mmCIF file of C-alpha atoms and ligand atoms in Angstrom:
data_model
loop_
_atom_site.group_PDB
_atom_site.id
_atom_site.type_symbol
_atom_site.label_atom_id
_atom_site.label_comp_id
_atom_site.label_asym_id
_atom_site.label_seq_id
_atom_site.Cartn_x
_atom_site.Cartn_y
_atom_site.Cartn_z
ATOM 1 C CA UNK A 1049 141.216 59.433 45.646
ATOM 2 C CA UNK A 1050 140.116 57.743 49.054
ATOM 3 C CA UNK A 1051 136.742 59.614 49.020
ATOM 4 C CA UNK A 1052 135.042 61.412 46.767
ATOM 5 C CA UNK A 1053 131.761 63.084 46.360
ATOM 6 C CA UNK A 1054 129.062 61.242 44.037
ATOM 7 C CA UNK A 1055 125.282 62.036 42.890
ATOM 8 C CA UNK A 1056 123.186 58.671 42.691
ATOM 9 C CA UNK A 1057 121.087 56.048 44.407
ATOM 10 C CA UNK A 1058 123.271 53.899 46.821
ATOM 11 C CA UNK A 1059 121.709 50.833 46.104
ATOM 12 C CA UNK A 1060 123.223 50.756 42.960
ATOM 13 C CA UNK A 1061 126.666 51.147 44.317
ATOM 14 C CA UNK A 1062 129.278 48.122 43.835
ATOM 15 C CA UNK A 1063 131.247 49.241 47.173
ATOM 16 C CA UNK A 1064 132.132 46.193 49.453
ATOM 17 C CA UNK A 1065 129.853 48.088 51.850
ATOM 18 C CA UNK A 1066 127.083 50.316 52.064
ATOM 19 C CA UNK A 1067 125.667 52.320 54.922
ATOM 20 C CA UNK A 1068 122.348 52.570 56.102
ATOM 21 C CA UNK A 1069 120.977 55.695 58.094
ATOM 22 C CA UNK A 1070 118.645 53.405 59.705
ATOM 23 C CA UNK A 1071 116.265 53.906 62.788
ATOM 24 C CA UNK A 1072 117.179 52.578 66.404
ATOM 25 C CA UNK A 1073 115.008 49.666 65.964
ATOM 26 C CA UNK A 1074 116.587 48.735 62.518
ATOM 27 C CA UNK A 1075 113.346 47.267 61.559
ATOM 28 C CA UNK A 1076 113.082 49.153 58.582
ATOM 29 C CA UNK A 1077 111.777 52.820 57.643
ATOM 30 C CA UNK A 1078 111.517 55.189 54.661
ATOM 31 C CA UNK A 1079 113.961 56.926 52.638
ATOM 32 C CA UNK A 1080 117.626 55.416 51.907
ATOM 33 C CA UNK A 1081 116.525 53.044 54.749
ATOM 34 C CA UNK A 1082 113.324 51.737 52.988
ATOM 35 C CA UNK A 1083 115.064 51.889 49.376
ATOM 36 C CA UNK A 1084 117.941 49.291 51.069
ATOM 37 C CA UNK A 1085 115.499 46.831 52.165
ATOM 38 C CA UNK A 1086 113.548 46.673 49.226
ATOM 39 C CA UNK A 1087 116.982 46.081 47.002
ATOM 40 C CA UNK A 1088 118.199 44.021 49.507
ATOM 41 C CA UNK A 1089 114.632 41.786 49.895
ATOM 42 C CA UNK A 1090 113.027 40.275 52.769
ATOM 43 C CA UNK A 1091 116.202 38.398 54.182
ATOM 44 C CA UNK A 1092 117.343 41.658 55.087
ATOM 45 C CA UNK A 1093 114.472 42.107 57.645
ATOM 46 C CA UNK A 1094 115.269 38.685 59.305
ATOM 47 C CA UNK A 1095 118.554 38.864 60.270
ATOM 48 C CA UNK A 1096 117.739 42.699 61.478
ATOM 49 C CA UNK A 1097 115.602 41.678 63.708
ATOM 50 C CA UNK A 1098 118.188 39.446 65.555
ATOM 51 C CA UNK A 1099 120.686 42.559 65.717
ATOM 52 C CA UNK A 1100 118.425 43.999 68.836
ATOM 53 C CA UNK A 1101 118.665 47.583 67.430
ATOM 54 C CA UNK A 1102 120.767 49.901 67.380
ATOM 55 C CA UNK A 1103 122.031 53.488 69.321
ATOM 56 C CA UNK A 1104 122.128 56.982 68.488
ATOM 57 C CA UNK A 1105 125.798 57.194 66.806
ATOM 58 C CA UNK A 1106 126.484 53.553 66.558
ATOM 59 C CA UNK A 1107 126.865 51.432 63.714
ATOM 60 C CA UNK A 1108 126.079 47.245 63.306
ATOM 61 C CA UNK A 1109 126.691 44.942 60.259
ATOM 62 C CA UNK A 1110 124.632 42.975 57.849
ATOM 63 C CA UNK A 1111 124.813 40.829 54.899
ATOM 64 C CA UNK A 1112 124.216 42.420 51.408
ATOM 65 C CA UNK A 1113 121.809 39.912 50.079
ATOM 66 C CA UNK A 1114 120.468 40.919 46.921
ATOM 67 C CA UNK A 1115 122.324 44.144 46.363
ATOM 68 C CA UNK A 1116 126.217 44.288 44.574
ATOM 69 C CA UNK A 1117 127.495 44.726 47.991
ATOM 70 C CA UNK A 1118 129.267 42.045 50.320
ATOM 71 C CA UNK A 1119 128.092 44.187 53.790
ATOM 72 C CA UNK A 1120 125.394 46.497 54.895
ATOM 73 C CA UNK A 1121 126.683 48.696 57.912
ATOM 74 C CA UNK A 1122 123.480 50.091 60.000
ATOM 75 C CA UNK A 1123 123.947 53.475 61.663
ATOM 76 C CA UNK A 1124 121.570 55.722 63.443
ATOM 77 C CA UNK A 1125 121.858 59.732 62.920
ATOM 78 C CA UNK A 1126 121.059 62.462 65.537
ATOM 79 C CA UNK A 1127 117.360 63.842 64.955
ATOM 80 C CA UNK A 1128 118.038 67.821 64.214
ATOM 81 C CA UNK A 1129 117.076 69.818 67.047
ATOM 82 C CA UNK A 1130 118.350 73.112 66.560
ATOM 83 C CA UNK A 1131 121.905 71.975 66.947
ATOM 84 C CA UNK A 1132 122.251 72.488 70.898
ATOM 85 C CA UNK A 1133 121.996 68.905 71.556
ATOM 86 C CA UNK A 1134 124.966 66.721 70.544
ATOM 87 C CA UNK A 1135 123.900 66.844 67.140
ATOM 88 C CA UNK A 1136 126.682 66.825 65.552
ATOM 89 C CA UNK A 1137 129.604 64.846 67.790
ATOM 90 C CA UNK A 1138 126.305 62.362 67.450
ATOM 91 C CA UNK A 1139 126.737 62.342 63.550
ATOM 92 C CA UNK A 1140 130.849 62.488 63.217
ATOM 93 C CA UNK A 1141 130.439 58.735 65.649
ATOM 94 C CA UNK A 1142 127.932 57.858 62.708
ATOM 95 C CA UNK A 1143 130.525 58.353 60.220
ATOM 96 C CA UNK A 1144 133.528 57.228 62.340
ATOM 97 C CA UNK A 1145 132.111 54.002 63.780
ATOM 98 C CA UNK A 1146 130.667 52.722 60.246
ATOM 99 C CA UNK A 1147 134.414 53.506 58.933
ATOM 100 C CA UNK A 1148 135.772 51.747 61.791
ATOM 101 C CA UNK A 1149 133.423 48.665 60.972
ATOM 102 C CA UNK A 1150 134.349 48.606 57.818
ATOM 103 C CA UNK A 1151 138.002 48.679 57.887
ATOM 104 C CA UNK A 1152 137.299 45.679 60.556
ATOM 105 C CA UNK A 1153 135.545 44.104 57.947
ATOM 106 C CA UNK A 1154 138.573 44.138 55.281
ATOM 107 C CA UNK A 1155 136.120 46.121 52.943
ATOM 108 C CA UNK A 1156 138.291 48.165 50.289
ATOM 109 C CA UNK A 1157 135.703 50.584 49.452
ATOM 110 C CA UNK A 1158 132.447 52.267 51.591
ATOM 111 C CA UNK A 1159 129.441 54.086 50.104
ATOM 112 C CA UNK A 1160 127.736 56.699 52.598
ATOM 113 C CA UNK A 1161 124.308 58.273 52.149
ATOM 114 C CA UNK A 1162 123.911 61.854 53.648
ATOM 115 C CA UNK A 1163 122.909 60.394 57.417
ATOM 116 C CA UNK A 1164 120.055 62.546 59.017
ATOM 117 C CA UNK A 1165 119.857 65.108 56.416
ATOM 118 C CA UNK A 1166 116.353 63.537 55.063
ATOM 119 C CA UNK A 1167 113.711 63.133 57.357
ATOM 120 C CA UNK A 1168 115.848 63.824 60.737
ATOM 121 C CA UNK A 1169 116.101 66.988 59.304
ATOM 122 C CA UNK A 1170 119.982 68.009 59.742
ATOM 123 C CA UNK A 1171 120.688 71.201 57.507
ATOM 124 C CA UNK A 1172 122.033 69.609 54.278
ATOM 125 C CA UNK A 1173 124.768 71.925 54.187
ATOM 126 C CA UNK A 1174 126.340 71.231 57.489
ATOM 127 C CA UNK A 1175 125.502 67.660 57.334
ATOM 128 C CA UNK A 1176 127.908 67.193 54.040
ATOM 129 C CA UNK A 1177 130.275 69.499 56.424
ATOM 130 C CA UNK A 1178 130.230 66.720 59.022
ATOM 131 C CA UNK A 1179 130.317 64.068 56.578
ATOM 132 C CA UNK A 1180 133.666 65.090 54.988
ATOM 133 C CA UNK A 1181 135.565 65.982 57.732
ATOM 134 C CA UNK A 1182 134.748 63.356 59.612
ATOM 135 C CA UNK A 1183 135.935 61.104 56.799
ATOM 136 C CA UNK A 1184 138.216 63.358 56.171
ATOM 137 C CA UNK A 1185 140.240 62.763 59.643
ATOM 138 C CA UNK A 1186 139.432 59.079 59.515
ATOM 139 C CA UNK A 1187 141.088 58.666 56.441
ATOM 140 C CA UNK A 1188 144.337 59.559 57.221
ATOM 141 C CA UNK A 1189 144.974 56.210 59.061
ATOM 142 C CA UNK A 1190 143.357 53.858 56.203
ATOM 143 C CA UNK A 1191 143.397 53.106 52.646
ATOM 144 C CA UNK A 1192 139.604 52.639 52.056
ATOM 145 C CA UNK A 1193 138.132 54.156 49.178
ATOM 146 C CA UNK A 1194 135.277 56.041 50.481
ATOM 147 C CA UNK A 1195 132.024 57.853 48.797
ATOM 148 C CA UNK A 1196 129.508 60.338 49.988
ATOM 149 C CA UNK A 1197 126.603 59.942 47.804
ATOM 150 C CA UNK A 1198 124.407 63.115 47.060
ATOM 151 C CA UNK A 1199 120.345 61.797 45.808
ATOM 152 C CA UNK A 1200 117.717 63.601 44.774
ATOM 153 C CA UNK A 1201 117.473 67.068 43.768
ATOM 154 C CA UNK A 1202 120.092 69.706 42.993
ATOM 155 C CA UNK A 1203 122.587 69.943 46.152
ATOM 156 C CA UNK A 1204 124.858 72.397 46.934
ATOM 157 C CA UNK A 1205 127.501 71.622 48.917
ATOM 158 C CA UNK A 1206 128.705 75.048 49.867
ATOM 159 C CA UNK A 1207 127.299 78.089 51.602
ATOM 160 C CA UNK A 1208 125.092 80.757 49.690
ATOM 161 C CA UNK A 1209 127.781 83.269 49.961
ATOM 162 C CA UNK A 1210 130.582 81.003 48.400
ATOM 163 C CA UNK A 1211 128.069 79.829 46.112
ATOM 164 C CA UNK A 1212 127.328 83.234 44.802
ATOM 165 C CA UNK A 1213 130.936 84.364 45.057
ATOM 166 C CA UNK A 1214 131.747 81.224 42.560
ATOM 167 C CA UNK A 1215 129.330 81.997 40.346
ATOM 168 C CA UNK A 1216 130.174 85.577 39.659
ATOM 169 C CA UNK A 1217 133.977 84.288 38.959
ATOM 170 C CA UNK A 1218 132.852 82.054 36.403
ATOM 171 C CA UNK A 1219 130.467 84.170 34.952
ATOM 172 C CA UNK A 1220 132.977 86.602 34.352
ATOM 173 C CA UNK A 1221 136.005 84.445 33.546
ATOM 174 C CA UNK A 1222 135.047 81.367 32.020
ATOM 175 C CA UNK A 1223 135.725 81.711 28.361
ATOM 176 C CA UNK A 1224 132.911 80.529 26.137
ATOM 177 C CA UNK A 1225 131.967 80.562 22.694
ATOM 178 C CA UNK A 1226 131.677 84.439 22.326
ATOM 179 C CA UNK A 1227 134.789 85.343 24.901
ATOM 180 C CA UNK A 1228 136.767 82.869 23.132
ATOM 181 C CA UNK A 1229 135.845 84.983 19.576
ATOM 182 C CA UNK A 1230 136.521 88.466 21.968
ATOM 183 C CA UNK A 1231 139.907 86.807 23.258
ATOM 184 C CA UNK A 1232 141.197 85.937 19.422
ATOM 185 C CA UNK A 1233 140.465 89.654 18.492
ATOM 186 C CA UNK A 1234 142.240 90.689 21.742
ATOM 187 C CA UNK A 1235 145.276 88.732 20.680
ATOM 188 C CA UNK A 1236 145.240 89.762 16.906
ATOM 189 C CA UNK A 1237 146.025 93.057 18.400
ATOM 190 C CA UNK A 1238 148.852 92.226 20.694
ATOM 191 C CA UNK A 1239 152.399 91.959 19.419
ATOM 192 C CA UNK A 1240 153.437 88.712 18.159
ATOM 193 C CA UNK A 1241 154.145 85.991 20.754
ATOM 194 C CA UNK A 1242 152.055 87.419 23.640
ATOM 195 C CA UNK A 1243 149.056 86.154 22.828
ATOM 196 C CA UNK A 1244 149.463 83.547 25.890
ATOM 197 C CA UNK A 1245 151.279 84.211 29.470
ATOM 198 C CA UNK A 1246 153.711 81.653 29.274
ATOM 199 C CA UNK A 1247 153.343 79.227 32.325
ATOM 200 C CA UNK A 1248 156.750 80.088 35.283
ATOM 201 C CA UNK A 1249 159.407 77.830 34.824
ATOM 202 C CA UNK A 1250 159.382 75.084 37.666
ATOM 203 C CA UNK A 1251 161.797 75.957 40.483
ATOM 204 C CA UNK A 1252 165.268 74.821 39.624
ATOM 205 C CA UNK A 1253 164.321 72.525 37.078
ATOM 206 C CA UNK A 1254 162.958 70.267 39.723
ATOM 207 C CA UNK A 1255 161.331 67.620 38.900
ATOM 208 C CA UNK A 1256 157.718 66.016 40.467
ATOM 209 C CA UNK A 1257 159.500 64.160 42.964
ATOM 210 C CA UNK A 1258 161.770 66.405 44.364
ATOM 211 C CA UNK A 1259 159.001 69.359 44.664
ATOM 212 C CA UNK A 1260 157.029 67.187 46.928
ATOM 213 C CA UNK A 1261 159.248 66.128 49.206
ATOM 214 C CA UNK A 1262 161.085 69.578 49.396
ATOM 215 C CA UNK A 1263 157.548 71.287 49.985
ATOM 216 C CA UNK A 1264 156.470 68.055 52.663
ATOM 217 C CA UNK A 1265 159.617 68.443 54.293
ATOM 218 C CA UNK A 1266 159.056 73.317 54.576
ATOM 219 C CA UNK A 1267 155.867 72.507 55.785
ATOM 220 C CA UNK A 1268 156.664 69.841 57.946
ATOM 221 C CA UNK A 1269 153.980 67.242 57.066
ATOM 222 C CA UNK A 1270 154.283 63.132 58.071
ATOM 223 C CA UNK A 1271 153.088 61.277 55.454
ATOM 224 C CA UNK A 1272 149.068 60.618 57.455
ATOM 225 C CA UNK A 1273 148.976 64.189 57.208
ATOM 226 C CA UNK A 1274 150.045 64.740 53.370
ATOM 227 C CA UNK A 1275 147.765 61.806 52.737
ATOM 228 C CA UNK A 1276 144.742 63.338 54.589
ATOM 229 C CA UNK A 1277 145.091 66.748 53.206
ATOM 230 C CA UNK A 1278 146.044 65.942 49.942
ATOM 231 C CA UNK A 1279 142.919 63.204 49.706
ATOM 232 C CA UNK A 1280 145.482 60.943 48.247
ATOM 233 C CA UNK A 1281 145.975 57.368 49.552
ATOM 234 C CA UNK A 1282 149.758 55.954 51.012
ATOM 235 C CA UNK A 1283 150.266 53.309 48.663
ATOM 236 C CA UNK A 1284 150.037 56.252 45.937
ATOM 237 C CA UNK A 1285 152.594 58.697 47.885
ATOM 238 C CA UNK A 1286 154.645 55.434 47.995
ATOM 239 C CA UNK A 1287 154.491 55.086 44.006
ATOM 240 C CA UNK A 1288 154.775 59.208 43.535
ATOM 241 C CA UNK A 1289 157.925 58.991 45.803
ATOM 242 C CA UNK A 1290 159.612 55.563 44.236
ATOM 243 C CA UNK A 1291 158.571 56.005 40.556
ATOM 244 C CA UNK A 1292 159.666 58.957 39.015
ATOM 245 C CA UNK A 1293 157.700 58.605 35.700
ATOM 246 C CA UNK A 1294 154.800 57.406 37.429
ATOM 247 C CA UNK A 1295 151.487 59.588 36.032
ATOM 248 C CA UNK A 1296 149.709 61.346 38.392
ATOM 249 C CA UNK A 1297 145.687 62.254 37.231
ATOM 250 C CA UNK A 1298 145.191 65.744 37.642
ATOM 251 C CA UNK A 1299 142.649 65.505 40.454
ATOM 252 C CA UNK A 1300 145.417 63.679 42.633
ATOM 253 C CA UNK A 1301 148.091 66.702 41.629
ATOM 254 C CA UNK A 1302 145.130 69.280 42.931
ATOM 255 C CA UNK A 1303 144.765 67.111 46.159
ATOM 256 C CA UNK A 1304 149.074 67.735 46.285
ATOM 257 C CA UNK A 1305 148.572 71.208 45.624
ATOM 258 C CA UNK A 1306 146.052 71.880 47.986
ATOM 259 C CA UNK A 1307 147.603 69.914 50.670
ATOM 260 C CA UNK A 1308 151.165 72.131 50.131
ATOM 261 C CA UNK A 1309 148.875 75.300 50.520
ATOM 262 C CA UNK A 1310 149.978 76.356 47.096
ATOM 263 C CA UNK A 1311 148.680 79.343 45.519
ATOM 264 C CA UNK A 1312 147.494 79.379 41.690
ATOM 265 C CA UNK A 1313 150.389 79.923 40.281
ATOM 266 C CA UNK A 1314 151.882 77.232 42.313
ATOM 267 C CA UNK A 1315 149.235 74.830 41.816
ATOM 268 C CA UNK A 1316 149.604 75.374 38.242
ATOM 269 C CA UNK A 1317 153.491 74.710 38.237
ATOM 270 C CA UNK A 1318 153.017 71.595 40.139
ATOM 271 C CA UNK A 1319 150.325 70.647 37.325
ATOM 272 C CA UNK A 1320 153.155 71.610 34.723
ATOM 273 C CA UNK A 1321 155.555 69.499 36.823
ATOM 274 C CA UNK A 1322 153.502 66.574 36.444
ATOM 275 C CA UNK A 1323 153.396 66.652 32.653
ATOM 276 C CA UNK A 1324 149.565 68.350 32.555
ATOM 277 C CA UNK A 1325 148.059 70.843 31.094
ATOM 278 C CA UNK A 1326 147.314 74.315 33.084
ATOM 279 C CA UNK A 1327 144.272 75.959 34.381
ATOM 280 C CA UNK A 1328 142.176 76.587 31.257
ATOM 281 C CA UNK A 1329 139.430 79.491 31.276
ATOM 282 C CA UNK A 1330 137.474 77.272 29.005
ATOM 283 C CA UNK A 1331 137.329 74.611 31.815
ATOM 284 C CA UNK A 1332 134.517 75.054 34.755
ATOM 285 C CA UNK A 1333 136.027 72.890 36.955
ATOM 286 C CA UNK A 1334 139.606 74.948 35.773
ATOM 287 C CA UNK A 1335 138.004 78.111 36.462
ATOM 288 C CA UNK A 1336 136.320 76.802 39.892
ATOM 289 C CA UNK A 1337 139.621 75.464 41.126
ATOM 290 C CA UNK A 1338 141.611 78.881 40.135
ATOM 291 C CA UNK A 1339 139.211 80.907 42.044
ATOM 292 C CA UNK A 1340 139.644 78.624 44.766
ATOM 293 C CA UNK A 1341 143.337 78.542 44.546
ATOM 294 C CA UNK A 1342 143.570 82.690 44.167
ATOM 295 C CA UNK A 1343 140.974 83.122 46.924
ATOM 296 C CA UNK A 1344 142.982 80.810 49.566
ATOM 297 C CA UNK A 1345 139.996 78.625 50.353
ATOM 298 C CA UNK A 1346 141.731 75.763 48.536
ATOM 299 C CA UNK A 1347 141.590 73.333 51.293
ATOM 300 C CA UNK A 1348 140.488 69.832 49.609
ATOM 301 C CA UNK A 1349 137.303 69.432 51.300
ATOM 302 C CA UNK A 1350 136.042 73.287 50.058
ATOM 303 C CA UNK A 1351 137.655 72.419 46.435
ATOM 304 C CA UNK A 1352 135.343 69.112 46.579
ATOM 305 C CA UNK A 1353 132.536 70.576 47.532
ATOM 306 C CA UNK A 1354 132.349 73.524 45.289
ATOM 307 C CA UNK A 1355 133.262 71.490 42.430
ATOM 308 C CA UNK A 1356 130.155 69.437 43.589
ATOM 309 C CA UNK A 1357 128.203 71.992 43.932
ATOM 310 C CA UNK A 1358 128.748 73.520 40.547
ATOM 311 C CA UNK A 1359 128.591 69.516 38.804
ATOM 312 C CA UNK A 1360 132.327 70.054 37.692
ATOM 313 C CA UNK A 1361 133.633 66.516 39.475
HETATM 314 P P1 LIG B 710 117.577 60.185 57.934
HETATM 315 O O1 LIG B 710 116.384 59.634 58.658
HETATM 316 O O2 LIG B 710 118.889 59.769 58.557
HETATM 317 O O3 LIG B 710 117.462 61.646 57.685
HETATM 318 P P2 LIG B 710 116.774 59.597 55.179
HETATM 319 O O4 LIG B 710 116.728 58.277 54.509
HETATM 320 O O5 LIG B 710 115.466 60.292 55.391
HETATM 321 O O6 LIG B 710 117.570 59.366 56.553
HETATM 322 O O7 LIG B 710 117.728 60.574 54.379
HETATM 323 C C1 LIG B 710 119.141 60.524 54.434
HETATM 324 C C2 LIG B 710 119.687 60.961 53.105
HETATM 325 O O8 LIG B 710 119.621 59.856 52.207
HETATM 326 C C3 LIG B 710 118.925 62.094 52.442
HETATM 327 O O9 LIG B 710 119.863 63.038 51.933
HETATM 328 C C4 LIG B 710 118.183 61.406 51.309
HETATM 329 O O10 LIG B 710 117.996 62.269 50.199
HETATM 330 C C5 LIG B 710 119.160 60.313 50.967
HETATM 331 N N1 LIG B 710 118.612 59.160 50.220
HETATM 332 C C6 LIG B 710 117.348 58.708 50.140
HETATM 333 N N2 LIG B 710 117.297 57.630 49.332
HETATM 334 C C7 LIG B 710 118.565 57.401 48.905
HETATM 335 C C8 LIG B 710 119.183 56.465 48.028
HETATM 336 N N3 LIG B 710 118.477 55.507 47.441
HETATM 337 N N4 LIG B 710 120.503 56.549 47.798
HETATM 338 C C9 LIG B 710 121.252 57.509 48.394
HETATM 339 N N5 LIG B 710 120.750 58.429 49.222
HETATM 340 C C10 LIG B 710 119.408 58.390 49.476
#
């Protein structure tokens, strides 16, 4: 998937590149910025201080020195102010200029911390808003694998209200130990053979290949725009399209589903399609993604964040 939502310390990340939320002077601070330059060691200082700092929005390059990673690319967030003051066009340049710098670079893959949402103080919730759609729409013009890493404490990615609507759906639908036991009783009493809703036939026997392009071509999509809806990359639409057995994972069918505007019983046809197994009510992140899918917020940047949110990525 081109990005993807992770929890951990970026220093530890093997990315070609790495992005600092530094300070205009890029001299060094706390936070991710202070945990960078003590991986990176003292070399990391020097050739800072011949950069001449750095603006508001903008991004400049570094070595890696010490840490796994070829580049360091140096950006500098918006300081929260109520979110009247160019907060957050300030924060998508962040994001878009560091991508920019990398792809310059040739770097494959990009690890992002959560820019201004430490001690510049940018709501966490909106700041992982920014973050994803502004890789997001970058994304559809480049094959770089990017991350959005998530430290510290418990985060969640979505609003209270979705939060608590998810949580009700899984509390009542997510088949456990004791449902499971309730379910088998259930289905000793129905008639033979009904114990499971059989999953709808695919349309037409089609297969994977021709369901995508038929649904591309209702909805009208160019290929940037499958790519950036679906979260998939173009070299993988390329092998979907030109290799008919080729096996999609299931979060890359999702990313198709969700990018075709299925609903859940289409998502779960396209899953059957691609030789997979279907929503299970014993699965969290099956349970998360069906509520998603019945509830028409299945867009792929909701379905990553509230399967972030609920630690089912
Ligand atoms: P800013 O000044 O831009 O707010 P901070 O460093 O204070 O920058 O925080 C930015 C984000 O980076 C916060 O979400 C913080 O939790 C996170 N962070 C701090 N240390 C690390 C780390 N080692 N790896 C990844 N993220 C980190």
């Amino acid at each position: 998937m081109p990005f993807n939502i992770v929890r951990g310390d970026i220093t530890k990340m093997n990315t070609d590149a790495i992005v600092n939320a530094a300070n205009t002077t890029l001299l060094g601070g706390g936070g991710v910025d202070g945990a960078i330059h003590r991986a990176a060691g003292p070399e990391l200082l020097k050739e800072c201080m011949t950069l001449g700092g750095c603006k508001m929005g903008q991004a400049k390059v570094t070595k890696g020195y010490d840490l796994s990673c070829k580049y360091i690319i140096h950006t500098v967030g918006p300081i929260w102010n109520g979110g009247g003051f160019g907060e957050e066009q300030i924060l998508r340049s962040c994001y878009k200029n560091s991508l920019e710098l990398a792809e310059q670079l040739g770097c494959r893959s990009v690890a992002f911390p959560l820019i201004s949402a430490g001690v510049y103080g940018y709501p966490i919730q909106q700041a992982i808003e920014v973050a994803l759609s502004a890789i997001n729409e970058y994304l559809g013009d480049s094959e770089m694998q990017v991350t959005l890493m998530m430290f510290g404490g418990r985060i969640v990615a979505v609003n209270d209200t979705e939060f608590e609507s998810i949580k009700q759906y899984i509390s009542e639908n997510l088949v456990g130990q004791f449902a499971t036991r309730r379910r088998r009783h259930a289905a000793d009493d129905a008639p033979a053979g009904q114990e499971q809703a059989a999953p709808p036939p695919p349309r037409g026997g089609e297969t994977l290949v021709q369901a995508v392009t038929r649904l591309t071509s209702e909805l009208e999509l160019d290929d940037k725009e499958l790519c950036r809806r679906a979260n998939i990359s173009g070299s993988l639409l390329g092998k979907i399209r030109s290799d008919g057995r080729f096996r999609l994972t299931r979060s890359e069918v999702i990313g198709l589903a969700s990018a075709f505007d299925l609903d859940c019983e289409g998502a779960g046809q396209l899953l059957q399609l691609a030789g997979l197994p279907p929503f299970s009510m014993s699965d969290r992140a099956d349970v998360i993604l069906r509520y998603l899918f019945e509830n028409d917020c299945c867009d792929i940047l909701t379905i990553n964040r509230a399967l972030f949110s609920f630690d089912a990525l």
